[in-house]
Short mmCIF file of C-alpha atoms in Angstrom, two decimals:
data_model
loop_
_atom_site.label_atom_id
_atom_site.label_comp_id
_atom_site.label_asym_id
_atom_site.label_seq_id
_atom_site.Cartn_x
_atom_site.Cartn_y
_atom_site.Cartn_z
CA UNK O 197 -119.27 224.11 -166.51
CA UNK O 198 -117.55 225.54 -169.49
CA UNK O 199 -116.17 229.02 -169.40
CA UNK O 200 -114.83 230.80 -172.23
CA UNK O 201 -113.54 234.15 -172.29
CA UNK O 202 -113.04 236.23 -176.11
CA UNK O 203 -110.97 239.11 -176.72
CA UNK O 204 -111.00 241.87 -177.90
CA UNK O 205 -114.49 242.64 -177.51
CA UNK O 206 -113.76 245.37 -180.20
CA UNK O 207 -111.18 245.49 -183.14
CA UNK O 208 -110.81 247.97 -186.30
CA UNK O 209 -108.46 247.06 -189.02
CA UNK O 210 -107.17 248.79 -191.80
CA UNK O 211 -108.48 247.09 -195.23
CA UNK O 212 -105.61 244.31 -195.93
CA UNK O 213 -104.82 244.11 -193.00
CA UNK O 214 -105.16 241.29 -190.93
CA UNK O 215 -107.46 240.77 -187.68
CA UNK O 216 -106.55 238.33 -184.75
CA UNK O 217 -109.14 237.27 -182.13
CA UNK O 218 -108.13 234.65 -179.02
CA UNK O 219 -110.53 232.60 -177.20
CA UNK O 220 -109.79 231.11 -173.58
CA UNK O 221 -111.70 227.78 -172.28
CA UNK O 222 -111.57 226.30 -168.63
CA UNK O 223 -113.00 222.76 -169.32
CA UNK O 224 -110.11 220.48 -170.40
CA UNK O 225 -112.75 217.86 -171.92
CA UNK O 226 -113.76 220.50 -174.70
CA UNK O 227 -112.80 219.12 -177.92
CA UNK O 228 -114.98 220.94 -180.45
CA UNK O 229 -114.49 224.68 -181.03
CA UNK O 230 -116.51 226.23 -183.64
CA UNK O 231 -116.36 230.21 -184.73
CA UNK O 232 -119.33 231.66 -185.97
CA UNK O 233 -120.05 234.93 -187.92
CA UNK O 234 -123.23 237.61 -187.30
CA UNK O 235 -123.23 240.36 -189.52
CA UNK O 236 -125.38 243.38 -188.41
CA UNK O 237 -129.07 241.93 -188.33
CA UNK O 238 -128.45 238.20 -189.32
CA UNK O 239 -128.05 235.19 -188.14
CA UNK O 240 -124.90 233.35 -186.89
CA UNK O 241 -122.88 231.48 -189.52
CA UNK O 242 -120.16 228.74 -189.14
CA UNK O 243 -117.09 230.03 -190.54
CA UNK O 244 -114.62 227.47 -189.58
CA UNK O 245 -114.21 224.81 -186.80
CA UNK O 246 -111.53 222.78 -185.52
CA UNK O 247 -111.56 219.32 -183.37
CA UNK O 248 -108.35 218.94 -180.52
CA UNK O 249 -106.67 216.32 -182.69
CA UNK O 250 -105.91 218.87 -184.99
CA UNK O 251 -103.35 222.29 -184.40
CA UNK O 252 -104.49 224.41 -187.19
CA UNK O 253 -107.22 224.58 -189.89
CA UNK O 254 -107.37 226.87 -192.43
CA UNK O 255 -109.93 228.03 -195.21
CA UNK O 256 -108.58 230.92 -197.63
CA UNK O 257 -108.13 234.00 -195.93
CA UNK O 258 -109.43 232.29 -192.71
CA UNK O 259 -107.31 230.16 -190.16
CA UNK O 260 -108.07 228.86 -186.31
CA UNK O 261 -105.15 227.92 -183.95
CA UNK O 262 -105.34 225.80 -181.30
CA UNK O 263 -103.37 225.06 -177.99
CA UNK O 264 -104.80 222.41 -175.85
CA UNK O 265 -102.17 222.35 -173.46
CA UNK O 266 -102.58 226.41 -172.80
CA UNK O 267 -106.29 225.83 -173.49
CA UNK O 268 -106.64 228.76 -175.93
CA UNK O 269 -107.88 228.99 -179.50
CA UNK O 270 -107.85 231.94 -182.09
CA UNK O 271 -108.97 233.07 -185.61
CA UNK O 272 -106.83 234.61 -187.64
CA UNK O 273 -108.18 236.66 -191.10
CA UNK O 274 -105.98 237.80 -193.12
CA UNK O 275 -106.10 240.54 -196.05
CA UNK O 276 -109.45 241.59 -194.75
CA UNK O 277 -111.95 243.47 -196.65
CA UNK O 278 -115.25 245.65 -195.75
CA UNK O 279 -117.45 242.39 -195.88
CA UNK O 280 -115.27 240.96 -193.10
CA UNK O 281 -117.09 243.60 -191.13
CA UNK O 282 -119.39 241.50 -188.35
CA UNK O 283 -119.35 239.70 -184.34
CA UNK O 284 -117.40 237.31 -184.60
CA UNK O 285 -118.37 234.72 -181.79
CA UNK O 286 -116.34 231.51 -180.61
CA UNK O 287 -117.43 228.79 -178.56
CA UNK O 288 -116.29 225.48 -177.09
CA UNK O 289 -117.62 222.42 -176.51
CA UNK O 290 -117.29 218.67 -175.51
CA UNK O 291 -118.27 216.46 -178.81
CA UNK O 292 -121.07 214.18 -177.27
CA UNK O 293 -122.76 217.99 -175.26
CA UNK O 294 -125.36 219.66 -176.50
CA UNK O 295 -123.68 222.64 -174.22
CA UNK O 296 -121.83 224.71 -176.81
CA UNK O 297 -120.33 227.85 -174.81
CA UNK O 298 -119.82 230.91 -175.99
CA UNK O 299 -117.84 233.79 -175.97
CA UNK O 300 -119.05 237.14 -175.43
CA UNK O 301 -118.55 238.24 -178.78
CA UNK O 302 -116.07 240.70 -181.22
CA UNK O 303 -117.21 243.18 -183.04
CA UNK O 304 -114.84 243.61 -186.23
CA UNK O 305 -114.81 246.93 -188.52
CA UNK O 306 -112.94 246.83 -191.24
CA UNK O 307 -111.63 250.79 -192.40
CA UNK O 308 -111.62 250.69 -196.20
CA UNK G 139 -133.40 230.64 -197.52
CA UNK G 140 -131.75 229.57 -194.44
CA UNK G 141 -132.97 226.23 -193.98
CA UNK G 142 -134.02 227.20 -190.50
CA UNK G 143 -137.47 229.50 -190.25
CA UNK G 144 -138.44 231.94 -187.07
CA UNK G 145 -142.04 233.58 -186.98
CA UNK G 146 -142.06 236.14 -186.11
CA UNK G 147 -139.05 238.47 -187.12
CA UNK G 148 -140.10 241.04 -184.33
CA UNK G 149 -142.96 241.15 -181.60
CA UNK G 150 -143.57 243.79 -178.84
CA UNK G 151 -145.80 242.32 -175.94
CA UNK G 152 -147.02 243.29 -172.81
CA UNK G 153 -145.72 241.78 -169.63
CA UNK G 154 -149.39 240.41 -169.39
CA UNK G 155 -149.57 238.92 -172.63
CA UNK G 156 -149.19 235.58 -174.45
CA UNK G 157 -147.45 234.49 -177.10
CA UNK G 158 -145.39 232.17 -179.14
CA UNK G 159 -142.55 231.91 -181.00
CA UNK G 160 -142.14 229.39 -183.85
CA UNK G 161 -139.11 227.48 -185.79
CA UNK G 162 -139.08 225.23 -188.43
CA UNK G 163 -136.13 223.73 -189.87
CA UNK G 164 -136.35 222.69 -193.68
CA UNK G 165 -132.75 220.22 -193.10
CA UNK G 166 -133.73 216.80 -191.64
CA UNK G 167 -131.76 217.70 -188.68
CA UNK G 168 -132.55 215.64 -185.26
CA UNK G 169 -131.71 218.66 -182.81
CA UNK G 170 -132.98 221.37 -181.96
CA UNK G 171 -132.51 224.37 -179.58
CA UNK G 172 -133.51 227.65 -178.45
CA UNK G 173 -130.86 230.16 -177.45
CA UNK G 174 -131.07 233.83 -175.86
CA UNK G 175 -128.81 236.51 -177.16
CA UNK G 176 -128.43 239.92 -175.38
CA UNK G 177 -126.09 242.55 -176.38
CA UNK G 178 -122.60 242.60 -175.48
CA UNK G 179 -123.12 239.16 -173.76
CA UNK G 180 -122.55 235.54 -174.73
CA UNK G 181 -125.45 233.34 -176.45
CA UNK G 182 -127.19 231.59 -173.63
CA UNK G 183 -128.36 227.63 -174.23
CA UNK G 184 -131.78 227.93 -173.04
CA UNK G 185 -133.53 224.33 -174.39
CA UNK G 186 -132.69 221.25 -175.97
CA UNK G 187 -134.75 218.79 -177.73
CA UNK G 188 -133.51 215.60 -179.39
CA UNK G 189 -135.38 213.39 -181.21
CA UNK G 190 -138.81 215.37 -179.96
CA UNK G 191 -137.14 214.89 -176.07
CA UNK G 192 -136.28 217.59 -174.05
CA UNK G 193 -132.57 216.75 -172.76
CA UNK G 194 -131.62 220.09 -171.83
CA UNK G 195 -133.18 223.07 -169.97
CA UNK G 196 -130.44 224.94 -169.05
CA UNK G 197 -132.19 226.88 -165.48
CA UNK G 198 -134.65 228.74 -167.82
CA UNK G 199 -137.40 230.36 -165.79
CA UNK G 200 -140.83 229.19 -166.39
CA UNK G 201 -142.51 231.85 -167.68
CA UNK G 202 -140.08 230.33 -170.54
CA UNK G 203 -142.01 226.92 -171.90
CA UNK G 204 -141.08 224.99 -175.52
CA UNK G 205 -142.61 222.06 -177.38
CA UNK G 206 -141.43 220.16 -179.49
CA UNK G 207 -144.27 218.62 -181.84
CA UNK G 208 -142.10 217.04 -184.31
CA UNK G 209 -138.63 216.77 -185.31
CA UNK G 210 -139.19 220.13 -187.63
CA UNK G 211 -140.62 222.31 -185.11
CA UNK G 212 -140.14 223.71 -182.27
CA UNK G 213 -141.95 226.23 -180.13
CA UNK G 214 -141.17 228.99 -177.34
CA UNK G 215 -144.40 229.82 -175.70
CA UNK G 216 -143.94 233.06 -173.68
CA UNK G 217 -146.57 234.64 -170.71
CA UNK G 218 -145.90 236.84 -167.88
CA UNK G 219 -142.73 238.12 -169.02
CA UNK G 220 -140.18 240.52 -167.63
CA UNK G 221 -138.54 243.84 -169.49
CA UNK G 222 -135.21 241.74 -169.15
CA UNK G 223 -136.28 239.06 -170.85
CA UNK G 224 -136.15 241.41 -174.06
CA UNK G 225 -133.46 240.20 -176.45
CA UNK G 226 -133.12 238.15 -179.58
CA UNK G 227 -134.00 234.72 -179.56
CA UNK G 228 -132.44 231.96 -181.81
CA UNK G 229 -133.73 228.72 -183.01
CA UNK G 230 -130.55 226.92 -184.08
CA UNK G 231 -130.91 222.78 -185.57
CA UNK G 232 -127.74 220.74 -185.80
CA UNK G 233 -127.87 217.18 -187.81
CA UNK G 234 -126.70 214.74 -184.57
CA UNK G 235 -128.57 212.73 -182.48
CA UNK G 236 -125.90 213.82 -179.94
CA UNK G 237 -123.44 216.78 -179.05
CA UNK G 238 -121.98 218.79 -181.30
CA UNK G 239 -120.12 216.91 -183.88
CA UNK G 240 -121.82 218.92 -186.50
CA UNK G 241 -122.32 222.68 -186.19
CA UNK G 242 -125.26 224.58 -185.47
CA UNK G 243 -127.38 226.09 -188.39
CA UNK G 244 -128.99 229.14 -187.05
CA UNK G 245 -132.49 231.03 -187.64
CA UNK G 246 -132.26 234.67 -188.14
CA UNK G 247 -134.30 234.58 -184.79
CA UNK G 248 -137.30 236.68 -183.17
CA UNK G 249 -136.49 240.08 -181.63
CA UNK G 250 -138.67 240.53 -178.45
CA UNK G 251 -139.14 243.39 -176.75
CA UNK G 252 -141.35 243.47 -173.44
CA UNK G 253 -142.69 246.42 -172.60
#
């Protein structure tokens, strides 16, 4: 099955600054990889996703890279602010399984 | 409002007791799933149900039983549980007949605590 492997598990940045988290997968077939967002007692929200037919996606301050042939993915924010503050999860999947993987999880803090 | 309803937000129960959690999603979605999520550890798939059929139960013990009524709601009935089995527990729908073409919309999901 799919494995994927998120790091840092923790990361403070200074306010403007900008936060990078990288995502490992082991299943070659995974096409879909979606990041999600949990602030402190909420649910997990979609903040971007990107297919493999496509390198890079961004949204505003928010931008996912990924390498198919290295199998690794990563969300970049930049100019963060305090309300960046949450887990940020990613995960991994094939497009026709309902087995979305994911990572373990990083907790962002955001120093105003 | 979320679109996707859990009842209830927090329950304590005895490792004797019965219960159930509920989700209802308000989206016209086709999917919809149960996951686990324990601290400092990935969310864990635990059911599946498309279309009202189970297509996944990802090694869940059985102490661990859903239903699926209709394609709105879904159910987690709980008895005999363990102190480990304390954590927060999505409901999640997603719009596909299928996979994950579409993302998952999640509840804001029923903290359990065994005791």
């Amino acid at each position: 099955g799919e494995n994927v492997e998120q790091h840092p598990s923790t990361l403070s940045v200074q306010e403007g600054d900008s936060a990078v988290i990288k995502c490992t997968y082991s299943d070659s077939a995974s096409n879909y990889f979606p990041w999600y967002k949990q602030e402190l007692g909420k649910r997990p929200q979609l903040i971007i996703d990107i297919r493999s037919n496509v390198g890079e996606k961004k949204d505003q301050r928010i931008a996912v890279t990924l390498n198919k042939t290295a199998k690794h993915f990563s969300l970049h924010i930049t100019e963060t602010q305090p309300e960046d503050s949450a887990v940020y999860f990613c995960a991994a999947a094939q497009s026709n399984d309902y087995k979305l993987s994911f990572g373990a999880g990083t907790t962002v803090t955001v120093r105003a | 409002e979320t679109g996707v309803t859990q009842t209830p937000r927090h329950l304590v129960m005895g490792m004797t007791n019965k219960k159930s959690l509920k989700c209802e999603q308000h989206l016209g979605h086709n999917a919809m799933y149960w996951y686990k999520q324990s601290a400092k550890k990935p969310l864990e798939l635990m059911f599946v149900y498309s279309l009202e059929e189970r297509v996944e139960n990802n090694s869940v013990p059985s102490r661990f039983s859903p239903e699926c009524p209709n394609s709105s709601h879904l159910f987690l009935h709980l008895h005999t549980l363990q102190p480990e089995d304390s954590a927060l527990y999505l409901c999640a729908s997603s719009p596909g007949t299928y996979g994950h073409n579409s993302p998952l919309h999640f509840g804001n999901g029923t903290r359990l605590t065994v005791t």
